[in-house]
mmCIF file of N, CA and C in Angstrom:
data_model
loop_
_atom_site.group_PDB
_atom_site.id
_atom_site.type_symbol
_atom_site.label_atom_id
_atom_site.label_comp_id
_atom_site.label_asym_id
_atom_site.label_seq_id
_atom_site.Cartn_x
_atom_site.Cartn_y
_atom_site.Cartn_z
ATOM 1 N N MET A 1 -297.461 110.037 36.159
ATOM 2 C CA MET A 1 -297.946 111.211 36.799
ATOM 3 C C MET A 1 -298.188 112.265 35.733
ATOM 4 N N LEU A 2 -299.341 112.859 35.796
ATOM 5 C CA LEU A 2 -299.710 113.876 34.816
ATOM 6 C C LEU A 2 -299.493 115.259 35.415
ATOM 7 N N HIS A 3 -298.992 116.136 34.602
ATOM 8 C CA HIS A 3 -298.789 117.523 35.026
ATOM 9 C C HIS A 3 -299.645 118.423 34.171
ATOM 10 N N ARG A 4 -300.026 119.495 34.751
ATOM 11 C CA ARG A 4 -300.727 120.483 33.949
ATOM 12 C C ARG A 4 -299.721 121.129 33.019
ATOM 13 N N ILE A 5 -300.168 121.608 31.934
ATOM 14 C CA ILE A 5 -299.289 122.286 30.994
ATOM 15 C C ILE A 5 -298.728 123.511 31.700
ATOM 16 N N GLY A 6 -297.414 123.667 31.625
ATOM 17 C CA GLY A 6 -296.764 124.820 32.235
ATOM 18 C C GLY A 6 -296.209 124.537 33.613
ATOM 19 N N GLU A 7 -296.699 123.495 34.314
ATOM 20 C CA GLU A 7 -296.215 123.195 35.654
ATOM 21 C C GLU A 7 -294.738 122.812 35.642
ATOM 22 N N GLY A 8 -294.323 121.891 34.826
ATOM 23 C CA GLY A 8 -292.936 121.445 34.736
ATOM 24 C C GLY A 8 -292.040 122.521 34.174
ATOM 25 N N GLU A 9 -292.624 123.348 33.315
ATOM 26 C CA GLU A 9 -291.829 124.419 32.713
ATOM 27 C C GLU A 9 -291.422 125.439 33.766
ATOM 28 N N ASP A 10 -292.276 125.674 34.760
ATOM 29 C CA ASP A 10 -291.941 126.610 35.831
ATOM 30 C C ASP A 10 -290.726 126.123 36.616
ATOM 31 N N GLU A 11 -290.742 124.847 36.986
ATOM 32 C CA GLU A 11 -289.628 124.272 37.725
ATOM 33 C C GLU A 11 -288.356 124.310 36.892
ATOM 34 N N MET A 12 -288.470 123.973 35.626
ATOM 35 C CA MET A 12 -287.317 123.969 34.753
ATOM 36 C C MET A 12 -286.778 125.390 34.584
ATOM 37 N N GLY A 13 -287.661 126.354 34.492
ATOM 38 C CA GLY A 13 -287.244 127.743 34.364
ATOM 39 C C GLY A 13 -286.473 128.209 35.594
ATOM 40 N N ARG A 14 -286.954 127.809 36.775
ATOM 41 C CA ARG A 14 -286.246 128.165 38.011
ATOM 42 C C ARG A 14 -284.888 127.483 38.077
ATOM 43 N N SER A 15 -284.821 126.244 37.642
ATOM 44 C CA SER A 15 -283.543 125.519 37.643
ATOM 45 C C SER A 15 -282.540 126.180 36.711
ATOM 46 N N ILE A 16 -283.013 126.583 35.540
ATOM 47 C CA ILE A 16 -282.129 127.247 34.577
ATOM 48 C C ILE A 16 -281.662 128.582 35.133
ATOM 49 N N THR A 17 -282.587 129.323 35.741
ATOM 50 C CA THR A 17 -282.218 130.608 36.332
ATOM 51 C C THR A 17 -281.168 130.420 37.421
ATOM 52 N N ALA A 18 -281.367 129.428 38.282
ATOM 53 C CA ALA A 18 -280.404 129.152 39.353
ATOM 54 C C ALA A 18 -279.048 128.772 38.773
ATOM 55 N N LEU A 19 -279.061 127.989 37.706
ATOM 56 C CA LEU A 19 -277.821 127.573 37.062
ATOM 57 C C LEU A 19 -277.090 128.772 36.468
ATOM 58 N N VAL A 20 -277.824 129.658 35.819
ATOM 59 C CA VAL A 20 -277.218 130.856 35.227
ATOM 60 C C VAL A 20 -276.609 131.737 36.320
ATOM 61 N N VAL A 21 -277.329 131.904 37.427
ATOM 62 C CA VAL A 21 -276.817 132.711 38.539
ATOM 63 C C VAL A 21 -275.541 132.074 39.104
ATOM 64 N N LEU A 22 -275.544 130.760 39.276
ATOM 65 C CA LEU A 22 -274.374 130.054 39.802
ATOM 66 C C LEU A 22 -273.172 130.213 38.870
ATOM 67 N N ILE A 23 -273.390 130.060 37.583
ATOM 68 C CA ILE A 23 -272.299 130.222 36.604
ATOM 69 C C ILE A 23 -271.760 131.641 36.663
ATOM 70 N N GLY A 24 -272.653 132.609 36.759
ATOM 71 C CA GLY A 24 -272.216 134.004 36.855
ATOM 72 C C GLY A 24 -271.377 134.257 38.098
ATOM 73 N N MET A 25 -271.787 133.675 39.220
ATOM 74 C CA MET A 25 -271.022 133.844 40.452
ATOM 75 C C MET A 25 -269.645 133.207 40.336
ATOM 76 N N LEU A 26 -269.591 132.006 39.776
ATOM 77 C CA LEU A 26 -268.308 131.330 39.609
ATOM 78 C C LEU A 26 -267.400 132.099 38.658
ATOM 79 N N ALA A 27 -267.961 132.641 37.606
ATOM 80 C CA ALA A 27 -267.164 133.431 36.664
ATOM 81 C C ALA A 27 -266.613 134.666 37.359
ATOM 82 N N GLY A 28 -267.405 135.282 38.206
ATOM 83 C CA GLY A 28 -266.951 136.448 38.954
ATOM 84 C C GLY A 28 -265.832 136.098 39.915
ATOM 85 N N LEU A 29 -265.918 134.931 40.546
ATOM 86 C CA LEU A 29 -264.853 134.500 41.442
ATOM 87 C C LEU A 29 -263.562 134.286 40.678
ATOM 88 N N ASN A 30 -263.658 133.706 39.514
ATOM 89 C CA ASN A 30 -262.476 133.435 38.700
ATOM 90 C C ASN A 30 -261.789 134.733 38.298
ATOM 91 N N VAL A 31 -262.572 135.719 37.898
ATOM 92 C CA VAL A 31 -261.999 137.002 37.498
ATOM 93 C C VAL A 31 -261.339 137.662 38.699
ATOM 94 N N GLY A 32 -261.980 137.644 39.842
ATOM 95 C CA GLY A 32 -261.426 138.260 41.035
ATOM 96 C C GLY A 32 -260.199 137.534 41.549
ATOM 97 N N ALA A 33 -260.087 136.234 41.275
ATOM 98 C CA ALA A 33 -258.968 135.448 41.776
ATOM 99 C C ALA A 33 -257.725 135.597 40.915
ATOM 100 N N SER A 34 -257.881 136.121 39.718
ATOM 101 C CA SER A 34 -256.710 136.238 38.854
ATOM 102 C C SER A 34 -255.734 137.253 39.440
ATOM 103 N N ALA A 35 -254.457 137.004 39.237
ATOM 104 C CA ALA A 35 -253.419 137.870 39.804
ATOM 105 C C ALA A 35 -253.435 139.237 39.140
ATOM 106 N N GLN A 36 -253.159 140.244 39.939
ATOM 107 C CA GLN A 36 -253.072 141.594 39.397
ATOM 108 C C GLN A 36 -251.767 141.732 38.640
ATOM 109 N N GLU A 37 -251.786 142.597 37.659
ATOM 110 C CA GLU A 37 -250.563 142.897 36.925
ATOM 111 C C GLU A 37 -249.605 143.608 37.881
ATOM 112 N N PRO A 38 -248.311 143.308 37.785
ATOM 113 C CA PRO A 38 -247.364 144.006 38.660
ATOM 114 C C PRO A 38 -247.289 145.490 38.312
ATOM 115 N N SER A 39 -246.997 146.289 39.310
ATOM 116 C CA SER A 39 -246.862 147.735 39.100
ATOM 117 C C SER A 39 -245.555 148.012 38.354
ATOM 118 N N TRP A 40 -245.411 149.226 37.808
ATOM 119 C CA TRP A 40 -244.195 149.585 37.092
ATOM 120 C C TRP A 40 -242.959 149.490 37.997
ATOM 121 N N PRO A 41 -242.999 149.962 39.255
ATOM 122 C CA PRO A 41 -241.827 149.780 40.122
ATOM 123 C C PRO A 41 -241.474 148.298 40.336
ATOM 124 N N GLU A 42 -242.486 147.439 40.426
ATOM 125 C CA GLU A 42 -242.224 146.000 40.577
ATOM 126 C C GLU A 42 -241.596 145.421 39.311
ATOM 127 N N VAL A 43 -242.074 145.862 38.161
ATOM 128 C CA VAL A 43 -241.515 145.404 36.887
ATOM 129 C C VAL A 43 -240.059 145.849 36.780
ATOM 130 N N LYS A 44 -239.802 147.113 37.107
ATOM 131 C CA LYS A 44 -238.426 147.630 37.031
ATOM 132 C C LYS A 44 -237.505 146.831 37.943
ATOM 133 N N CYS A 45 -237.965 146.562 39.153
ATOM 134 C CA CYS A 45 -237.133 145.834 40.106
ATOM 135 C C CYS A 45 -236.875 144.407 39.626
ATOM 136 N N ALA A 46 -237.893 143.759 39.086
ATOM 137 C CA ALA A 46 -237.711 142.395 38.581
ATOM 138 C C ALA A 46 -236.705 142.376 37.436
ATOM 139 N N ARG A 47 -236.793 143.339 36.543
ATOM 140 C CA ARG A 47 -235.845 143.425 35.431
ATOM 141 C C ARG A 47 -234.428 143.688 35.953
ATOM 142 N N TYR A 48 -234.334 144.577 36.919
ATOM 143 C CA TYR A 48 -233.027 144.919 37.473
ATOM 144 C C TYR A 48 -232.418 143.712 38.189
ATOM 145 N N LYS A 49 -233.234 142.988 38.968
ATOM 146 C CA LYS A 49 -232.742 141.794 39.672
ATOM 147 C C LYS A 49 -232.190 140.777 38.689
ATOM 148 N N LYS A 50 -232.900 140.583 37.579
ATOM 149 C CA LYS A 50 -232.435 139.632 36.566
ATOM 150 C C LYS A 50 -231.119 140.105 35.965
ATOM 151 N N ALA A 51 -231.023 141.387 35.654
ATOM 152 C CA ALA A 51 -229.790 141.932 35.085
ATOM 153 C C ALA A 51 -228.628 141.770 36.074
ATOM 154 N N TRP A 52 -228.892 141.973 37.361
ATOM 155 C CA TRP A 52 -227.861 141.818 38.392
ATOM 156 C C TRP A 52 -227.383 140.374 38.452
ATOM 157 N N SER A 53 -228.319 139.474 38.472
ATOM 158 C CA SER A 53 -227.981 138.051 38.511
ATOM 159 C C SER A 53 -227.166 137.649 37.282
ATOM 160 N N ASP A 54 -227.587 138.112 36.115
ATOM 161 C CA ASP A 54 -226.863 137.810 34.872
ATOM 162 C C ASP A 54 -225.458 138.404 34.900
ATOM 163 N N ALA A 55 -225.342 139.632 35.395
ATOM 164 C CA ALA A 55 -224.034 140.296 35.444
ATOM 165 C C ALA A 55 -223.085 139.560 36.389
ATOM 166 N N LEU A 56 -223.587 139.157 37.549
ATOM 167 C CA LEU A 56 -222.736 138.408 38.481
ATOM 168 C C LEU A 56 -222.318 137.070 37.891
ATOM 169 N N ALA A 57 -223.215 136.428 37.163
ATOM 170 C CA ALA A 57 -222.879 135.147 36.525
ATOM 171 C C ALA A 57 -221.770 135.348 35.487
ATOM 172 N N ARG A 58 -221.791 136.469 34.794
ATOM 173 C CA ARG A 58 -220.782 136.764 33.773
ATOM 174 C C ARG A 58 -219.444 137.187 34.370
ATOM 175 N N THR A 59 -219.503 138.069 35.367
ATOM 176 C CA THR A 59 -218.261 138.668 35.865
ATOM 177 C C THR A 59 -217.697 137.975 37.100
ATOM 178 N N GLY A 60 -218.537 137.280 37.840
ATOM 179 C CA GLY A 60 -218.084 136.681 39.090
ATOM 180 C C GLY A 60 -218.041 137.724 40.201
ATOM 181 N N ARG A 61 -217.560 137.305 41.374
ATOM 182 C CA ARG A 61 -217.546 138.188 42.545
ATOM 183 C C ARG A 61 -216.137 138.659 42.910
ATOM 184 N N LYS A 62 -215.170 138.272 42.131
ATOM 185 C CA LYS A 62 -213.790 138.675 42.421
ATOM 186 C C LYS A 62 -213.682 140.206 42.392
ATOM 187 N N GLY A 63 -213.116 140.757 43.447
ATOM 188 C CA GLY A 63 -212.929 142.198 43.541
ATOM 189 C C GLY A 63 -214.117 142.951 44.106
ATOM 190 N N LEU A 64 -215.195 142.233 44.416
ATOM 191 C CA LEU A 64 -216.391 142.875 44.981
ATOM 192 C C LEU A 64 -216.349 142.721 46.498
ATOM 193 N N GLY A 65 -216.374 143.828 47.196
ATOM 194 C CA GLY A 65 -216.321 143.805 48.657
ATOM 195 C C GLY A 65 -217.646 143.368 49.272
ATOM 196 N N GLN A 66 -217.546 142.858 50.497
ATOM 197 C CA GLN A 66 -218.745 142.387 51.199
ATOM 198 C C GLN A 66 -219.732 143.519 51.453
ATOM 199 N N GLU A 67 -219.233 144.708 51.792
ATOM 200 C CA GLU A 67 -220.127 145.849 52.039
ATOM 201 C C GLU A 67 -220.906 146.202 50.762
ATOM 202 N N PHE A 68 -220.221 146.206 49.635
ATOM 203 C CA PHE A 68 -220.852 146.486 48.342
ATOM 204 C C PHE A 68 -221.965 145.472 48.072
ATOM 205 N N LEU A 69 -221.656 144.191 48.246
ATOM 206 C CA LEU A 69 -222.644 143.131 48.002
ATOM 207 C C LEU A 69 -223.806 143.211 48.995
ATOM 208 N N ASP A 70 -223.504 143.448 50.273
ATOM 209 C CA ASP A 70 -224.556 143.513 51.298
ATOM 210 C C ASP A 70 -225.508 144.689 51.067
ATOM 211 N N ARG A 71 -224.941 145.851 50.751
ATOM 212 C CA ARG A 71 -225.791 147.026 50.519
ATOM 213 C C ARG A 71 -226.643 146.832 49.262
ATOM 214 N N HIS A 72 -226.045 146.206 48.270
ATOM 215 C CA HIS A 72 -226.810 145.963 47.049
ATOM 216 C C HIS A 72 -227.931 144.959 47.321
ATOM 217 N N GLU A 73 -227.642 143.938 48.109
ATOM 218 C CA GLU A 73 -228.675 142.954 48.469
ATOM 219 C C GLU A 73 -229.803 143.618 49.258
ATOM 220 N N ALA A 74 -229.467 144.562 50.122
ATOM 221 C CA ALA A 74 -230.496 145.293 50.876
ATOM 222 C C ALA A 74 -231.402 146.076 49.920
ATOM 223 N N PHE A 75 -230.812 146.655 48.888
ATOM 224 C CA PHE A 75 -231.587 147.372 47.867
ATOM 225 C C PHE A 75 -232.564 146.413 47.182
ATOM 226 N N LEU A 76 -232.069 145.258 46.756
ATOM 227 C CA LEU A 76 -232.933 144.281 46.087
ATOM 228 C C LEU A 76 -234.026 143.785 47.032
ATOM 229 N N SER A 77 -233.657 143.498 48.277
ATOM 230 C CA SER A 77 -234.630 142.984 49.261
ATOM 231 C C SER A 77 -235.732 143.979 49.572
ATOM 232 N N SER A 78 -235.438 145.266 49.402
ATOM 233 C CA SER A 78 -236.435 146.302 49.684
ATOM 234 C C SER A 78 -237.427 146.469 48.536
ATOM 235 N N GLY A 79 -237.258 145.688 47.481
ATOM 236 C CA GLY A 79 -238.088 145.887 46.292
ATOM 237 C C GLY A 79 -237.546 147.043 45.462
ATOM 238 N N CYS A 80 -236.246 147.287 45.616
ATOM 239 C CA CYS A 80 -235.543 148.348 44.874
ATOM 240 C C CYS A 80 -236.063 149.733 45.246
ATOM 241 N N THR A 81 -236.356 149.915 46.534
ATOM 242 C CA THR A 81 -236.925 151.201 46.956
ATOM 243 C C THR A 81 -236.049 151.972 47.942
ATOM 244 N N THR A 82 -235.015 151.346 48.494
ATOM 245 C CA THR A 82 -234.201 152.068 49.472
ATOM 246 C C THR A 82 -233.351 153.141 48.800
ATOM 247 N N LYS A 83 -232.928 154.075 49.609
ATOM 248 C CA LYS A 83 -232.079 155.180 49.142
ATOM 249 C C LYS A 83 -230.767 154.618 48.585
ATOM 250 N N ALA A 84 -230.287 155.224 47.523
ATOM 251 C CA ALA A 84 -229.034 154.787 46.898
ATOM 252 C C ALA A 84 -227.875 154.976 47.867
ATOM 253 N N ASP A 85 -227.250 153.862 48.261
ATOM 254 C CA ASP A 85 -226.096 153.962 49.162
ATOM 255 C C ASP A 85 -225.080 152.855 48.902
ATOM 256 N N VAL A 86 -225.054 152.320 47.694
ATOM 257 C CA VAL A 86 -224.090 151.290 47.324
ATOM 258 C C VAL A 86 -222.927 152.009 46.641
ATOM 259 N N CYS A 87 -221.809 152.084 47.334
ATOM 260 C CA CYS A 87 -220.667 152.851 46.826
ATOM 261 C C CYS A 87 -219.618 151.911 46.233
ATOM 262 N N PRO A 88 -219.458 151.952 44.908
ATOM 263 C CA PRO A 88 -218.408 151.129 44.291
ATOM 264 C C PRO A 88 -217.027 151.728 44.582
ATOM 265 N N ARG A 89 -216.135 150.932 45.181
ATOM 266 C CA ARG A 89 -214.812 151.434 45.555
ATOM 267 C C ARG A 89 -213.703 150.795 44.716
ATOM 268 N N SER A 90 -213.786 149.525 44.458
ATOM 269 C CA SER A 90 -212.751 148.863 43.652
ATOM 270 C C SER A 90 -213.060 149.043 42.167
ATOM 271 N N SER A 91 -212.081 148.768 41.334
ATOM 272 C CA SER A 91 -212.310 148.886 39.888
ATOM 273 C C SER A 91 -213.358 147.870 39.421
ATOM 274 N N GLU A 92 -213.390 146.697 40.038
ATOM 275 C CA GLU A 92 -214.394 145.685 39.687
ATOM 276 C C GLU A 92 -215.797 146.144 40.082
ATOM 277 N N GLU A 93 -215.911 146.754 41.257
ATOM 278 C CA GLU A 93 -217.212 147.277 41.686
ATOM 279 C C GLU A 93 -217.682 148.392 40.765
ATOM 280 N N LEU A 94 -216.767 149.277 40.386
ATOM 281 C CA LEU A 94 -217.126 150.379 39.498
ATOM 282 C C LEU A 94 -217.539 149.850 38.118
ATOM 283 N N ALA A 95 -216.821 148.865 37.608
ATOM 284 C CA ALA A 95 -217.169 148.277 36.308
ATOM 285 C C ALA A 95 -218.557 147.633 36.365
ATOM 286 N N LEU A 96 -218.833 146.928 37.462
ATOM 287 C CA LEU A 96 -220.146 146.290 37.618
ATOM 288 C C LEU A 96 -221.247 147.347 37.765
ATOM 289 N N ALA A 97 -220.976 148.389 38.530
ATOM 290 C CA ALA A 97 -221.963 149.467 38.697
ATOM 291 C C ALA A 97 -222.266 150.116 37.353
ATOM 292 N N ASN A 98 -221.241 150.393 36.566
ATOM 293 C CA ASN A 98 -221.457 150.977 35.236
ATOM 294 C C ASN A 98 -222.265 150.036 34.347
ATOM 295 N N MET A 99 -221.953 148.744 34.418
ATOM 296 C CA MET A 99 -222.692 147.747 33.646
ATOM 297 C C MET A 99 -224.170 147.748 34.050
ATOM 298 N N MET A 100 -224.422 147.878 35.350
ATOM 299 C CA MET A 100 -225.803 147.846 35.846
ATOM 300 C C MET A 100 -226.571 149.107 35.463
ATOM 301 N N VAL A 101 -225.906 150.250 35.409
ATOM 302 C CA VAL A 101 -226.584 151.476 34.978
ATOM 303 C C VAL A 101 -227.034 151.328 33.530
ATOM 304 N N VAL A 102 -226.163 150.799 32.682
ATOM 305 C CA VAL A 102 -226.515 150.581 31.272
ATOM 306 C C VAL A 102 -227.642 149.547 31.166
ATOM 307 N N ALA A 103 -227.531 148.460 31.930
ATOM 308 C CA ALA A 103 -228.570 147.422 31.898
ATOM 309 C C ALA A 103 -229.913 147.983 32.363
ATOM 310 N N ALA A 104 -229.892 148.815 33.395
ATOM 311 C CA ALA A 104 -231.130 149.413 33.907
ATOM 312 C C ALA A 104 -231.763 150.310 32.850
ATOM 313 N N MET A 105 -230.942 151.090 32.175
ATOM 314 C CA MET A 105 -231.472 151.962 31.122
ATOM 315 C C MET A 105 -232.017 151.134 29.955
ATOM 316 N N ASN A 106 -231.334 150.054 29.606
ATOM 317 C CA ASN A 106 -231.819 149.174 28.543
ATOM 318 C C ASN A 106 -233.145 148.509 28.917
ATOM 319 N N ALA A 107 -233.377 148.337 30.218
ATOM 320 C CA ALA A 107 -234.619 147.730 30.700
ATOM 321 C C ALA A 107 -235.747 148.744 30.820
ATOM 322 N N GLY A 108 -235.471 149.997 30.450
ATOM 323 C CA GLY A 108 -236.532 151.002 30.462
ATOM 324 C C GLY A 108 -236.590 151.851 31.712
ATOM 325 N N THR A 109 -235.591 151.765 32.575
ATOM 326 C CA THR A 109 -235.582 152.596 33.779
ATOM 327 C C THR A 109 -234.641 153.773 33.562
ATOM 328 N N ALA A 110 -234.720 154.732 34.444
ATOM 329 C CA ALA A 110 -233.823 155.896 34.361
ATOM 330 C C ALA A 110 -232.448 155.520 34.886
ATOM 331 N N SER A 111 -231.467 156.294 34.514
ATOM 332 C CA SER A 111 -230.101 156.024 34.984
ATOM 333 C C SER A 111 -229.984 156.240 36.489
ATOM 334 N N THR A 112 -230.948 156.901 37.083
ATOM 335 C CA THR A 112 -230.938 157.126 38.531
ATOM 336 C C THR A 112 -231.574 155.977 39.309
ATOM 337 N N PHE A 113 -232.100 154.970 38.617
ATOM 338 C CA PHE A 113 -232.754 153.850 39.302
ATOM 339 C C PHE A 113 -231.779 153.001 40.121
ATOM 340 N N PRO A 114 -230.622 152.622 39.583
ATOM 341 C CA PRO A 114 -229.702 151.774 40.353
ATOM 342 C C PRO A 114 -229.253 152.452 41.655
ATOM 343 N N PRO A 115 -228.835 151.652 42.627
ATOM 344 C CA PRO A 115 -228.573 152.172 43.972
ATOM 345 C C PRO A 115 -227.162 152.706 44.203
ATOM 346 N N PHE A 116 -226.465 153.069 43.157
ATOM 347 C CA PHE A 116 -225.058 153.432 43.315
ATOM 348 C C PHE A 116 -224.883 154.911 43.620
ATOM 349 N N ALA A 117 -224.217 155.181 44.729
ATOM 350 C CA ALA A 117 -223.908 156.558 45.133
ATOM 351 C C ALA A 117 -222.838 156.496 46.206
ATOM 352 N N CYS A 118 -221.897 157.400 46.116
ATOM 353 C CA CYS A 118 -220.858 157.512 47.145
ATOM 354 C C CYS A 118 -221.015 158.869 47.805
ATOM 355 N N ARG A 119 -221.348 158.857 49.053
ATOM 356 C CA ARG A 119 -221.587 160.085 49.804
ATOM 357 C C ARG A 119 -220.286 160.523 50.476
ATOM 358 N N LYS A 120 -220.123 161.803 50.580
ATOM 359 C CA LYS A 120 -218.956 162.339 51.293
ATOM 360 C C LYS A 120 -219.099 162.033 52.770
ATOM 361 N N GLU A 121 -218.046 161.495 53.336
ATOM 362 C CA GLU A 121 -218.071 161.239 54.781
ATOM 363 C C GLU A 121 -217.592 162.484 55.491
ATOM 364 N N ARG A 122 -218.229 162.825 56.574
ATOM 365 C CA ARG A 122 -217.881 164.048 57.311
ATOM 366 C C ARG A 122 -216.933 163.761 58.418
#
């Protein structure tokens, strides 16, 4: 089959154009599908969670009351956003709370980030 000069080139040009458009679309999908970087509050919470887990592995749970552990777990479950209401009462709880304040500061957060606070009961 004979073609006029330029006839096949037109089809090939359209095919190349379509291919370039398709590649561009796929590249755009890939960029859009990539995960977003975590926010600073998410980073702080992840660092704090790791420090908490490490501290518990080192010190154990002896002397830690259930209320202390439950309130702290609620803080972690909230993404580290709930109001500070974890009150260390035993010497072990206070030692762990102090350890966590130092760990939080070492992780780049303020000393006010951890959830430890004892409110006066009325």
